[in-house]
Coordinates of C-alpha atoms and ligand atoms in Angstrom, one line a residue:
X1 CA -0.3 -30.3 26.9
X2 CA -0.2 -32.9 29.6
X3 CA -1.2 -33.4 33.1
X4 CA 1.3 -31.4 34.9
X5 CA -0.8 -28.1 33.6
X6 CA -4.3 -28.3 34.7
X7 CA -4.8 -26.0 36.9
X8 CA -1.5 -24.1 36.9
X9 CA -1.2 -20.4 36.8
X10 CA 1.8 -17.9 36.3
X11 CA 2.6 -14.5 37.0
X12 CA 4.6 -11.7 34.5
X13 CA 5.5 -8.5 36.7
X14 CA 5.8 -5.6 35.0
X15 CA 7.9 -2.8 37.7
X16 CA 8.4 0.4 35.2
X17 CA 8.5 3.8 35.8
X18 CA 5.3 4.8 36.9
X19 CA 3.9 1.6 38.1
X20 CA 4.6 -2.0 39.7
X21 CA 2.2 -4.4 37.4
X22 CA 1.6 -8.0 38.1
X23 CA -0.7 -10.0 36.0
X24 CA -2.0 -13.4 36.2
X25 CA -2.7 -16.1 33.2
X26 CA -3.8 -19.8 33.2
X27 CA -2.2 -22.5 31.2
X28 CA -4.3 -21.6 28.6
X29 CA -2.8 -18.4 28.3
X30 CA -5.7 -16.7 29.3
X31 CA -5.1 -13.0 31.5
X32 CA -6.7 -14.2 34.5
X33 CA -6.3 -11.0 36.6
X34 CA -4.3 -7.6 36.0
X35 CA -3.2 -6.1 39.3
X36 CA -1.6 -2.5 39.3
X37 CA 0.3 -0.6 42.0
X38 CA 0.6 2.8 41.0
X39 CA 3.3 4.7 42.5
X40 CA 1.9 8.2 42.5
X41 CA -1.1 7.3 43.7
X42 CA -0.7 4.0 46.0
X43 CA 2.5 5.2 47.3
X44 CA 2.5 8.9 47.7
X45 CA 3.9 9.4 50.9
X46 CA 7.5 8.9 48.6
X47 CA 6.2 12.3 46.9
X48 CA 7.0 11.2 43.1
X49 CA 6.3 12.7 40.0
X50 CA 5.5 10.0 37.5
X51 CA 7.1 7.5 39.6
X52 CA 10.2 9.7 39.9
X53 CA 12.2 12.1 40.9
X54 CA 13.7 15.3 38.9
X55 CA 16.5 17.1 39.8
X56 CA 17.7 20.0 37.5
X57 CA 20.8 19.1 36.8
X58 CA 19.5 16.0 34.5
X59 CA 18.9 13.5 37.0
X60 CA 16.3 11.3 37.3
X61 CA 16.1 8.6 40.0
X62 CA 13.4 6.1 41.5
X63 CA 13.2 5.5 45.4
X64 CA 13.8 2.3 45.7
X65 CA 12.0 1.3 49.6
X66 CA 9.6 2.6 46.8
X67 CA 9.5 -0.8 45.1
X68 CA 10.2 -2.7 47.5
X69 CA 7.0 -1.3 49.6
X70 CA 4.8 -2.2 46.2
X71 CA 5.9 -5.6 45.8
X72 CA 4.7 -6.6 49.3
X73 CA 1.5 -4.8 48.1
X74 CA 0.8 -6.3 44.8
X75 CA 1.2 -9.6 46.9
X76 CA -1.1 -8.0 49.4
X77 CA -4.0 -7.6 47.0
X78 CA -3.6 -10.6 45.1
X79 CA -3.7 -12.9 47.9
X80 CA -7.0 -11.2 49.3
X81 CA -8.0 -12.0 45.3
X82 CA -11.4 -15.0 45.9
X83 CA -10.9 -16.6 42.4
X84 CA -6.9 -16.8 42.7
X85 CA -5.3 -19.5 44.6
X86 CA -1.6 -18.6 44.5
X87 CA -0.5 -22.0 45.4
X88 CA -1.5 -23.0 41.7
X89 CA 1.4 -20.6 40.1
X90 CA 3.9 -22.5 39.1
X91 CA 6.6 -19.9 37.9
X92 CA 7.0 -16.3 37.3
X93 CA 8.8 -14.0 34.9
X94 CA 8.5 -10.4 34.4
X95 CA 10.4 -7.2 32.9
X96 CA 11.3 -3.7 34.2
X97 CA 12.5 -0.2 33.4
X98 CA 15.5 -0.5 31.2
X99 CA 19.0 0.7 32.9
X100 CA 18.1 1.7 35.6
X101 CA 20.5 0.1 38.4
X102 CA 20.2 -0.8 42.6
X103 CA 23.6 -0.2 44.3
X104 CA 23.4 -3.1 47.4
X105 CA 25.4 -2.8 51.1
X106 CA 28.1 -4.9 51.5
X107 CA 25.0 -6.9 54.2
X108 CA 22.2 -6.6 51.2
X109 CA 22.7 -10.0 50.0
X110 CA 22.9 -11.8 52.5
X111 CA 20.4 -10.3 54.1
X112 CA 17.6 -12.0 51.4
X113 CA 18.0 -16.2 52.5
X114 CA 17.0 -14.6 56.2
X115 CA 13.4 -12.8 55.4
X116 CA 10.9 -12.7 58.1
X117 CA 7.4 -13.0 57.1
X118 CA 5.7 -11.6 59.8
X119 CA 7.9 -8.1 59.3
X120 CA 7.8 -6.2 55.1
X121 CA 10.4 -6.1 52.8
X122 CA 11.0 -2.7 53.5
X123 CA 11.2 -3.2 57.3
X124 CA 13.8 -5.7 57.1
X125 CA 15.6 -4.2 54.1
X126 CA 15.9 -0.7 53.6
X127 CA 18.3 1.0 54.4
X128 CA 20.9 -1.0 55.3
X129 CA 20.7 -3.5 52.3
X130 CA 21.8 -0.6 50.2
X131 CA 24.5 1.7 50.0
X132 CA 22.3 4.0 47.4
X133 CA 18.9 5.2 48.5
X134 CA 17.6 5.9 44.8
X135 CA 18.0 4.2 41.6
X136 CA 19.0 5.9 37.9
X137 CA 16.1 5.9 36.1
X138 CA 16.2 5.7 32.3
X139 CA 14.9 9.3 31.5
X140 CA 18.4 10.7 33.0
X141 CA 20.5 12.8 30.7
X142 CA 22.7 13.8 33.4
X143 CA 25.6 11.7 32.1
X144 CA 27.1 14.0 28.6
X145 CA 31.0 14.0 29.8
X146 CA 30.8 9.7 31.1
X147 CA 29.2 9.4 27.6
X148 CA 32.1 10.5 26.1
X149 CA 34.6 9.2 27.3
X150 CA 32.8 5.7 26.7
X151 CA 32.7 6.5 23.2
X152 CA 36.0 7.7 23.2
X153 CA 38.0 4.9 24.7
X154 CA 36.3 2.7 22.3
X155 CA 37.9 4.8 19.5
X156 CA 33.5 6.7 18.7
X157 CA 30.1 5.8 18.6
X158 CA 29.8 3.0 15.8
X159 CA 33.1 1.1 17.1
X160 CA 30.7 1.5 20.9
X161 CA 28.0 -0.1 18.9
X162 CA 29.3 -2.7 17.3
X163 CA 30.9 -3.9 20.4
X164 CA 27.9 -3.4 22.5
X165 CA 24.9 -3.6 19.7
X166 CA 24.6 0.9 21.5
X167 CA 26.4 4.2 21.5
X168 CA 26.4 5.5 24.4
X169 CA 23.4 7.2 26.1
X170 CA 23.0 9.0 29.1
X171 CA 20.4 6.4 30.7
X172 CA 22.7 3.5 29.9
X173 CA 23.5 1.8 32.5
X174 CA 27.6 2.4 32.6
X175 CA 27.8 6.1 31.8
X176 CA 25.2 5.8 35.3
X177 CA 28.0 3.8 37.5
X178 CA 30.8 5.8 36.1
X179 CA 29.0 8.5 37.8
X180 CA 28.9 7.4 40.8
X181 CA 31.9 6.2 41.4
X182 CA 33.7 9.8 40.0
X183 CA 31.1 12.0 41.8
X184 CA 30.0 9.6 45.3
X185 CA 33.0 7.6 45.4
X186 CA 32.3 6.5 48.9
X187 CA 28.7 5.0 47.6
X188 CA 30.5 3.2 45.0
X189 CA 33.6 1.6 48.1
X190 CA 30.2 1.1 49.8
X191 CA 28.6 -0.9 47.1
X192 CA 29.0 -4.6 47.0
X193 CA 26.5 -5.8 43.7
X194 CA 25.2 -3.4 41.9
X195 CA 21.9 -4.7 39.6
X196 CA 19.6 -3.9 37.3
X197 CA 16.0 -2.9 38.1
X198 CA 15.5 -6.8 36.3
X199 CA 17.5 -8.8 38.4
X200 CA 16.9 -6.8 42.0
X201 CA 13.1 -8.0 41.4
X202 CA 14.5 -11.1 41.0
X203 CA 16.3 -11.5 43.5
X204 CA 13.7 -9.7 46.1
X205 CA 11.5 -12.7 44.9
X206 CA 14.0 -15.6 44.9
X207 CA 15.7 -14.5 48.1
X208 CA 19.0 -14.2 47.3
X209 CA 21.4 -12.0 44.8
X210 CA 20.3 -12.8 41.4
X211 CA 23.1 -12.2 38.4
X212 CA 21.9 -9.6 35.9
X213 CA 20.0 -11.2 32.7
X214 CA 22.5 -11.3 29.6
X215 CA 20.0 -9.6 27.3
X216 CA 18.6 -6.7 29.9
X217 CA 22.7 -6.1 29.9
X218 CA 23.0 -5.0 26.5
X219 CA 21.6 -2.6 27.9
X220 CA 24.9 -1.4 30.1
X221 CA 27.3 -0.3 27.2
X222 CA 29.5 -2.5 29.1
X223 CA 28.8 -5.7 27.7
X224 CA 30.6 -7.0 24.2
X225 CA 28.1 -9.1 22.6
X226 CA 30.3 -10.7 20.0
X227 CA 32.2 -12.0 23.1
X228 CA 29.6 -12.6 25.0
X229 CA 31.6 -11.1 28.0
X230 CA 31.8 -7.5 29.8
X231 CA 34.4 -5.3 28.0
X232 CA 37.7 -4.7 30.2
X233 CA 38.5 -1.6 28.1
X234 CA 35.1 -0.7 28.7
X235 CA 35.2 -1.3 32.5
X236 CA 38.1 0.9 32.7
X237 CA 35.4 4.1 32.3
X238 CA 35.0 2.8 35.3
X239 CA 37.1 1.1 37.3
X240 CA 40.5 1.0 37.1
X241 CA 40.4 -2.6 38.8
X242 CA 38.3 -4.5 36.2
X243 CA 38.2 -7.8 38.7
X244 CA 36.3 -5.5 41.5
X245 CA 33.8 -4.3 39.4
X246 CA 33.2 -7.6 37.0
X247 CA 32.5 -8.3 41.1
X248 CA 29.8 -5.9 41.9
X249 CA 28.5 -7.0 38.4
X250 CA 28.1 -10.3 40.2
X251 CA 30.3 -12.5 37.6
X252 CA 28.8 -12.8 34.3
X253 CA 25.0 -12.5 33.4
X254 CA 22.3 -14.7 33.0
X255 CA 23.0 -17.1 30.1
X256 CA 19.8 -16.5 27.5
X257 CA 20.3 -19.7 25.4
X258 CA 18.2 -22.3 27.3
X259 CA 15.9 -21.0 30.3
X260 CA 16.6 -22.1 33.9
X261 CA 15.2 -20.8 37.4
X262 CA 17.4 -18.3 39.3
X263 CA 15.6 -19.9 42.0
X264 CA 12.4 -20.7 43.7
X265 CA 10.8 -18.7 45.3
X266 CA 11.9 -17.2 48.6
X267 CA 10.0 -18.7 51.9
X268 CA 9.2 -15.0 53.0
X269 CA 6.4 -15.1 50.1
X270 CA 5.4 -18.4 50.2
X271 CA 4.6 -18.0 54.0
X272 CA 3.2 -14.4 53.9
X273 CA 0.7 -14.8 50.7
X274 CA 0.5 -18.4 50.2
X275 CA 2.7 -19.7 47.5
X276 CA 3.8 -22.4 45.9
X277 CA 7.0 -22.7 47.7
X278 CA 8.3 -25.4 44.8
X279 CA 7.3 -22.1 42.4
X280 CA 10.3 -21.1 40.2
X281 CA 11.9 -17.9 39.3
X282 CA 13.0 -17.3 35.7
X283 CA 15.2 -14.7 35.3
X284 CA 13.4 -11.3 34.7
X285 CA 14.5 -8.7 31.3
X286 CA 14.2 -5.6 30.0
X287 CA 10.5 -3.9 29.6
X288 CA 11.1 -3.7 25.3
X289 CA 12.6 -7.4 25.2
X290 CA 9.6 -8.4 27.8
X291 CA 7.6 -7.1 25.3
X292 CA 8.9 -8.7 21.7
X293 CA 8.3 -11.8 23.6
X294 CA 4.4 -11.4 24.9
X295 CA 3.4 -11.5 21.0
X296 CA 4.6 -14.5 18.7
X297 CA 6.9 -12.6 16.4
X298 CA 9.5 -14.9 14.7
X299 CA 12.9 -14.0 13.0
X300 CA 12.7 -11.4 10.8
X301 CA 8.8 -10.0 12.0
X302 CA 8.6 -6.7 13.1
X303 CA 6.3 -5.0 15.7
X304 CA 5.7 -1.4 15.2
X305 CA 4.5 0.7 18.2
X306 CA 3.2 3.9 16.4
X307 CA 2.3 5.6 20.6
X308 CA 4.1 9.0 20.7
X309 CA 6.6 8.2 19.7
X310 CA 7.1 5.4 17.1
X311 CA 9.2 2.1 17.8
X312 CA 10.5 -0.5 15.7
X313 CA 10.7 -4.1 17.3
X314 CA 12.4 -6.9 15.4
X315 CA 13.8 -10.9 16.1
X316 CA 17.1 -11.3 13.3
X317 CA 20.1 -13.1 13.0
X318 CA 21.9 -10.0 11.5
X319 CA 24.1 -8.3 13.6
X320 CA 24.3 -5.3 11.9
X321 CA 24.9 -2.2 15.1
X322 CA 24.2 1.2 14.2
X323 CA 24.6 4.2 16.1
X324 CA 21.2 5.4 15.2
X325 CA 19.8 2.1 16.6
X326 CA 20.2 -0.7 19.4
X327 CA 21.0 -4.2 19.2
X328 CA 20.3 -6.7 22.4
X329 CA 21.0 -10.2 23.0
X330 CA 17.6 -11.4 21.9
X331 CA 16.3 -13.1 26.2
X332 CA 14.9 -16.3 24.7
X333 CA 15.4 -17.1 20.7
X334 CA 19.3 -18.0 20.7
X335 CA 21.8 -16.8 18.6
X336 CA 18.5 -13.9 17.8
X337 CA 18.8 -10.4 19.2
X338 CA 16.8 -7.8 19.1
X339 CA 16.4 -4.7 16.4
X340 CA 15.4 -1.4 18.5
X341 CA 15.1 1.3 16.4
X342 CA 13.1 4.6 18.2
X343 CA 11.7 7.9 16.4
X344 CA 10.9 10.9 18.3
X345 CA 8.6 11.9 15.0
X346 CA 5.3 10.2 15.2
X347 CA 2.4 10.5 16.3
X348 CA 3.0 14.7 17.3
X349 CA 4.5 15.3 14.2
X350 CA 1.2 13.7 12.0
X351 CA -1.0 16.0 14.8
X352 CA 0.3 19.1 13.3
X353 CA -0.5 17.8 10.2
X354 CA -4.0 16.8 11.2
X355 CA -4.9 20.3 13.1
X356 CA -4.0 21.7 9.8
X357 CA -6.5 19.7 7.8
X358 CA -9.1 20.0 10.6
X359 CA -9.5 22.7 13.2
X360 CA -11.8 20.6 15.8
X361 CA -8.6 18.1 15.4
X362 CA -10.4 15.0 13.5
X363 CA -8.4 12.6 11.8
X364 CA -10.9 12.0 9.0
X365 CA -9.5 14.3 6.3
X366 CA -6.4 13.8 7.3
X367 CA -7.4 9.6 6.6
X368 CA -9.3 10.6 3.3
X369 CA -5.3 12.0 2.2
X370 CA -3.6 9.3 3.5
X371 CA -5.7 6.8 2.0
X372 CA -6.2 8.7 -2.0
X373 CA -5.7 6.7 -4.8
X374 CA -6.0 9.9 -7.0
X375 CA -3.6 12.7 -4.7
X376 CA -1.0 12.6 -7.2
X377 CA 2.4 12.5 -4.9
X378 CA 4.2 10.4 -7.3
X379 CA 7.5 12.2 -7.5
X380 CA 6.9 14.0 -4.1
X381 CA 9.1 13.1 -1.0
X382 CA 9.4 14.6 2.9
X383 CA 10.2 15.1 6.1
X384 CA 8.7 16.4 9.3
X385 CA 10.3 16.7 11.8
X386 CA 9.0 18.8 14.4
X387 CA 11.2 17.8 17.5
X388 CA 15.1 16.1 16.4
X389 CA 15.0 13.0 14.9
X390 CA 17.3 10.1 16.5
X391 CA 16.8 8.1 13.2
X392 CA 18.4 10.3 11.3
X393 CA 20.1 12.6 13.8
X394 CA 19.0 15.1 13.1
X395 CA 17.8 18.7 14.7
X396 CA 14.2 19.9 13.9
X397 CA 14.0 20.0 10.5
X398 CA 11.1 19.8 7.5
X399 CA 12.4 19.3 4.2
X400 CA 10.1 18.9 1.0
X401 CA 11.3 18.6 -2.8
X402 CA 9.9 16.9 -5.7
X403 CA 12.3 14.2 -7.6
X404 CA 13.1 13.0 -10.9
X405 CA 15.0 10.1 -12.0
X406 CA 17.7 11.4 -14.8
X407 CA 17.1 8.3 -18.0
X408 CA 20.6 7.5 -18.3
X409 CA 22.5 7.7 -15.0
X410 CA 19.7 6.4 -12.9
X411 CA 20.9 9.4 -10.5
X412 CA 17.5 11.3 -9.0
X413 CA 17.6 14.6 -8.6
X414 CA 15.5 16.6 -5.9
X415 CA 13.9 20.2 -6.3
X416 CA 13.4 21.4 -2.7
X417 CA 9.7 23.5 -2.2
X418 CA 8.7 25.5 1.1
X419 CA 4.9 23.7 0.1
X420 CA 3.0 21.2 -1.9
X421 CA 0.1 22.0 -3.7
X422 CA -1.3 21.9 -0.7
X423 CA -1.5 20.0 2.8
X424 CA -3.9 17.2 2.2
X425 CA 0.0 16.3 0.0
X426 CA 2.0 16.4 3.4
X427 CA -0.6 14.2 5.2
X428 CA -0.4 11.7 2.4
X429 CA 3.6 12.4 2.6
X430 CA 4.7 12.2 6.4
X431 CA 2.8 8.9 7.0
X432 CA 4.9 7.3 3.6
X433 CA 7.8 9.0 4.5
X434 CA 7.5 8.2 7.8
X435 CA 7.1 3.8 6.7
X436 CA 9.7 4.5 4.5
X437 CA 12.6 5.0 6.7
X438 CA 11.3 2.3 8.8
X439 CA 11.3 0.5 5.5
X440 CA 15.1 0.9 4.5
X441 CA 16.0 1.0 8.6
X442 CA 14.8 -3.0 9.0
X443 CA 16.2 -4.0 5.9
X444 CA 19.7 -4.4 6.9
X445 CA 18.8 -7.0 9.9
X446 CA 16.5 -8.7 7.7
X447 CA 18.2 -12.2 6.5
X448 CA 18.5 -13.0 3.3
X449 CA 16.6 -14.9 2.4
X450 CA 14.1 -12.2 2.7
X451 CA 14.8 -10.4 -0.5
X452 CA 12.4 -11.1 -3.2
X453 CA 14.0 -12.7 -6.1
X454 CA 10.5 -11.1 -8.2
X455 CA 12.2 -7.5 -8.4
X456 CA 15.0 -5.5 -9.9
X457 CA 16.0 -2.9 -8.0
X458 CA 19.5 -1.6 -10.0
X459 CA 22.9 -1.6 -9.3
X460 CA 22.3 2.6 -7.3
X461 CA 24.2 3.0 -4.3
X462 CA 22.4 4.9 -1.6
X463 CA 23.2 6.1 2.3
X464 CA 21.4 6.3 5.4
X465 CA 22.5 7.1 8.6
X466 CA 26.0 6.5 9.0
X467 CA 26.7 3.1 6.1
X468 CA 26.1 2.8 2.5
X469 CA 24.2 0.1 0.5
X470 CA 23.3 -1.1 -2.7
X471 CA 20.1 -0.4 -3.9
X472 CA 19.4 -4.1 -4.0
X473 CA 19.0 -4.2 0.0
X474 CA 15.3 -3.5 0.0
X475 CA 14.3 -6.1 -2.3
X476 CA 14.2 -7.5 1.1
X477 CA 10.4 -7.8 2.7
X478 CA 9.9 -8.9 6.8
X479 CA 7.5 -11.6 7.2
X480 CA 4.6 -10.5 9.2
X481 CA 4.0 -7.2 10.7
X482 CA 2.5 -7.0 14.1
X483 CA 1.0 -3.4 14.6
X484 CA 0.5 -1.5 18.9
X485 CA 0.1 1.1 20.1
X486 CA -2.8 4.9 20.2
X487 CA -2.5 5.6 16.1
X488 CA -2.2 1.7 15.1
X489 CA -6.5 1.7 15.7
X490 CA -6.1 4.2 12.4
X491 CA -6.8 1.7 9.1
X492 CA -5.5 5.1 7.0
X493 CA -2.0 4.7 9.1
X494 CA -1.8 1.4 10.1
X495 CA -2.6 0.7 5.7
X496 CA -0.1 3.0 4.5
X497 CA 2.7 1.1 6.9
X498 CA 1.4 -2.2 5.5
X499 CA 2.3 -1.2 2.3
X500 CA 5.1 0.2 2.3
X501 CA 7.0 -2.5 5.2
X502 CA 5.5 -4.9 3.0
X503 CA 5.4 -7.9 5.0
X504 CA 4.9 -11.2 3.4
X505 CA 2.7 -13.2 5.8
X506 CA 0.6 -11.4 7.2
X507 CA -0.5 -7.8 9.0
X508 CA -1.9 -7.4 12.1
X509 CA -3.2 -5.7 14.7
X510 CA -3.9 -5.6 19.0
X511 CA -4.2 -3.5 21.4
X512 CA -3.1 -4.8 24.9
X513 CA -1.8 -2.2 27.0
X514 CA -0.4 -4.5 29.1
X515 CA 3.0 -6.3 26.4
X516 CA 5.5 -6.4 28.9
X517 CA 4.4 -8.3 31.8
X518 CA 2.3 -10.4 29.0
X519 CA 5.7 -11.3 27.3
X520 CA 6.9 -11.9 31.5
X521 CA 3.9 -14.7 31.8
X522 CA 4.8 -16.2 28.5
X523 CA 8.4 -16.3 29.6
X524 CA 7.6 -17.8 33.2
X525 CA 5.1 -20.6 31.1
X526 CA 7.5 -21.3 28.3
X527 CA 10.7 -21.7 30.7
X528 CA 8.9 -23.7 32.9
X529 CA 7.6 -27.0 30.8
X530 CA 11.1 -26.4 28.6
X531 CA 13.1 -26.9 31.6
X532 CA 10.6 -29.5 33.5
X533 CA 10.9 -31.4 30.1
X534 CA 7.3 -30.2 29.4
X535 CA 7.7 -29.1 25.6
X536 CA 10.7 -29.3 23.2
X537 CA 9.7 -26.4 21.4
X538 CA 11.8 -23.5 20.8
X539 CA 9.9 -20.3 22.8
X540 CA 9.1 -19.0 19.4
X541 CA 7.7 -21.7 17.7
X542 CA 5.9 -22.6 22.0
X543 CA 4.0 -19.5 21.3
X544 CA 3.4 -19.4 17.6
X545 CA 1.4 -22.8 18.1
X546 CA -0.1 -21.6 21.7
X547 CA -1.2 -18.3 21.0
X548 CA -4.6 -16.8 21.4
X549 CA -4.8 -16.1 17.5
X550 CA -9.2 -15.5 17.4
X551 CA -9.2 -13.5 20.3
X552 CA -5.3 -11.9 21.1
X553 CA -5.3 -10.0 17.4
X554 CA -6.8 -8.8 14.6
X555 CA -5.6 -10.1 11.0
X556 CA -5.3 -7.1 8.8
X557 CA -5.2 -7.9 4.5
X558 CA -2.3 -8.9 3.0
X559 CA 0.0 -6.2 1.2
X560 CA -0.4 -6.6 -2.5
X561 CA 3.0 -6.7 -4.0
X562 CA 2.2 -3.9 -6.6
X563 CA 1.8 -2.5 -3.6
X564 CA 5.0 -2.3 -2.0
X565 CA 7.0 -2.6 -5.3
X566 CA 5.2 1.4 -5.8
X567 CA 7.5 2.7 -2.7
X568 CA 10.8 1.3 -4.3
X569 CA 11.1 4.5 -6.3
X570 CA 10.8 6.5 -3.6
X571 CA 14.2 4.4 -1.8
X572 CA 16.9 7.3 -3.8
X573 CA 15.2 9.9 -3.1
X574 CA 14.8 10.0 0.2
X575 CA 18.7 8.6 1.0
X576 CA 18.8 12.0 -1.4
X577 CA 16.6 14.0 0.8
X578 CA 18.1 13.0 4.1
X579 CA 21.4 14.0 2.5
X580 CA 20.1 17.8 2.3
X581 CA 19.3 17.4 6.3
Ligands
ADP1 N1 -7.6 7.6 15.6 C1 -6.2 7.7 16.0 N2 -6.2 8.1 14.9 C2 -4.6 8.4 14.6 N3 -3.6 8.6 15.7 C3 -4.3 8.4 16.9 C4 -5.8 7.7 16.8 N4 -6.1 7.7 18.6 C5 -4.6 8.1 19.2 N5 -3.7 8.0 18.4 C6 -2.1 8.8 18.6 O1 -1.6 7.6 19.2 C7 -0.6 8.8 20.1 C8 -0.6 7.9 21.9 O2 0.1 6.7 21.7 P1 -0.6 5.8 23.3 O3 0.1 4.6 22.5 O4 -1.2 5.7 23.3 O5 1.1 6.8 23.5 P2 2.3 6.0 24.3 O6 3.2 6.3 23.7 O7 2.4 7.6 25.4 O8 1.5 5.3 25.2 C9 -1.7 10.0 20.1 O9 -0.6 10.9 20.3 C10 -2.3 9.7 19.4 O10 -1.4 11.0 18.3
5SP2 O1 15.3 3.1 27.9 C1 13.7 2.4 27.2 C2 14.7 2.1 26.3 O2 15.5 1.4 26.2 C3 12.7 3.0 28.0 O3 12.2 2.2 27.0 C4 12.4 2.3 29.4 O4 12.8 0.7 29.1 C5 10.6 2.5 29.4 O5 10.5 2.3 30.6 P1 8.8 2.0 31.4 O6 9.3 3.3 32.3 O7 8.4 2.7 30.5 O8 8.8 1.0 32.2

């Protein structure tokens, strides 16, 4: 690239529920250092449990002062590190837990530019700068009433999803602010500005109040994605005076189409920790949105996170909202969205079957069944939901069936079963059906040109979630699939998922506990270079070229067409089976 990059560092933060993490990368995208402040351990005087206060009524919140202390502590530790010259940091960005909100008092934003480096952030900002000492956390589930009102005001869950990318959720910021306006009216009145956790941290670092970032603002149930503006009908759920609320929200969110700094680093950090006064602060976003920036994900690529839950993140140009998943504006690729599908029943459901095959909780018998080519499950389909499921939205349930296609009508007939021949069938079927559920849910989000022209699926209709689809919808295949999370180290599970999803341009596995903070580093670096005219490459091309493919991901085998086509036959059966739930 250019000489300007020589000796440059970029910082990526992640202010999550349990910790504040800061990663340092160099100009070659190599990780140079990582610093973590664990809230329960390093700031134990706040007496949080896993970073939060849990209340009996379902309220979950985090102390804002703890975050201020964590920011000073992370810089203090990094400044003592011999190998990191903080004056070489050119830019910072990062991510934070989504949906959480911080409430500034009238005097709060004005205090930010005047911070004295001889005192701490907490001494100078807390409690005066805030109208509320605690911030609602995404685990809060105390806003059932508010969610109902949000959906009713819009005509229902599907309509709210159409406008904002998601139906109403307890954790989303709109219902949370509504609850505070209703139940703590004096606090709401005393609030001059509301930040998301992401814009709060960006404001602290920039030393001035910073508006919300547009991609993260999609997690509020307040932002009209089509109009790219707050929706007055939805704002009225919180405050009849929508202009007042717009002002509290800090005006229009920061547009993600082109990178621009929200400011340069506050003199507070420059003087106190020896950072560069020209260091740029670029917008911060939500953790999932930053995760897609940690990989060279391009349109129609999919990230499959096989953690406790299964979460699919996907880059799409198709705005096809559903009450069962989320769409957010993409933080770095213009005219694109991030689709996020969360399943409750991932690893724990698989573990139950594993344990029926092995008293010692060994994955080997489970894996042998998943990989078996002789165990015949061709006409079997099943759903395993020990927990109520989000997609499809059903209570805890198990269903097993065999199926047959009637030769004349193309219809699929199910025969429900209490059990299959043995548990090995369940092992194979659970992995296949979890993956098939992902395949049918991501298809409507893939571009039309992802359809495989060599495949004819017929004209039958199927039903998933709130929509009827022609079977031809499922000719689409993602471009590349990236696997992360605990179960991604299991070859049998990953290979089966890869076969069912059918990515055309490769399957990859990566092991990193740092995704969102790393996404912040990459966004900081690309934004700095793009804004300074040092690269013209869009974010996805830039990362695709610069990415450390040799060291940071493992390339898995390509999906064979035949293996993918095998599962075409089970789509109608899954649709019929879900109708029985
Ligand atoms: N070798 C393995 N095979 C299958 N699953 C595994 C394996 N190792 C870990 N897992 C699964 O990974 C899950 C945890 O995933 P992880 O990403 O670490 O958690 P979290 O989502 O809580 O961050 C466990 O519940 C376990 O079922
Ligand atoms: O609510 C969501 C996404 O909608 C969660 O993914 C939180 O954003 C998780 O935050 P962490 O504590 O994991 O950072």
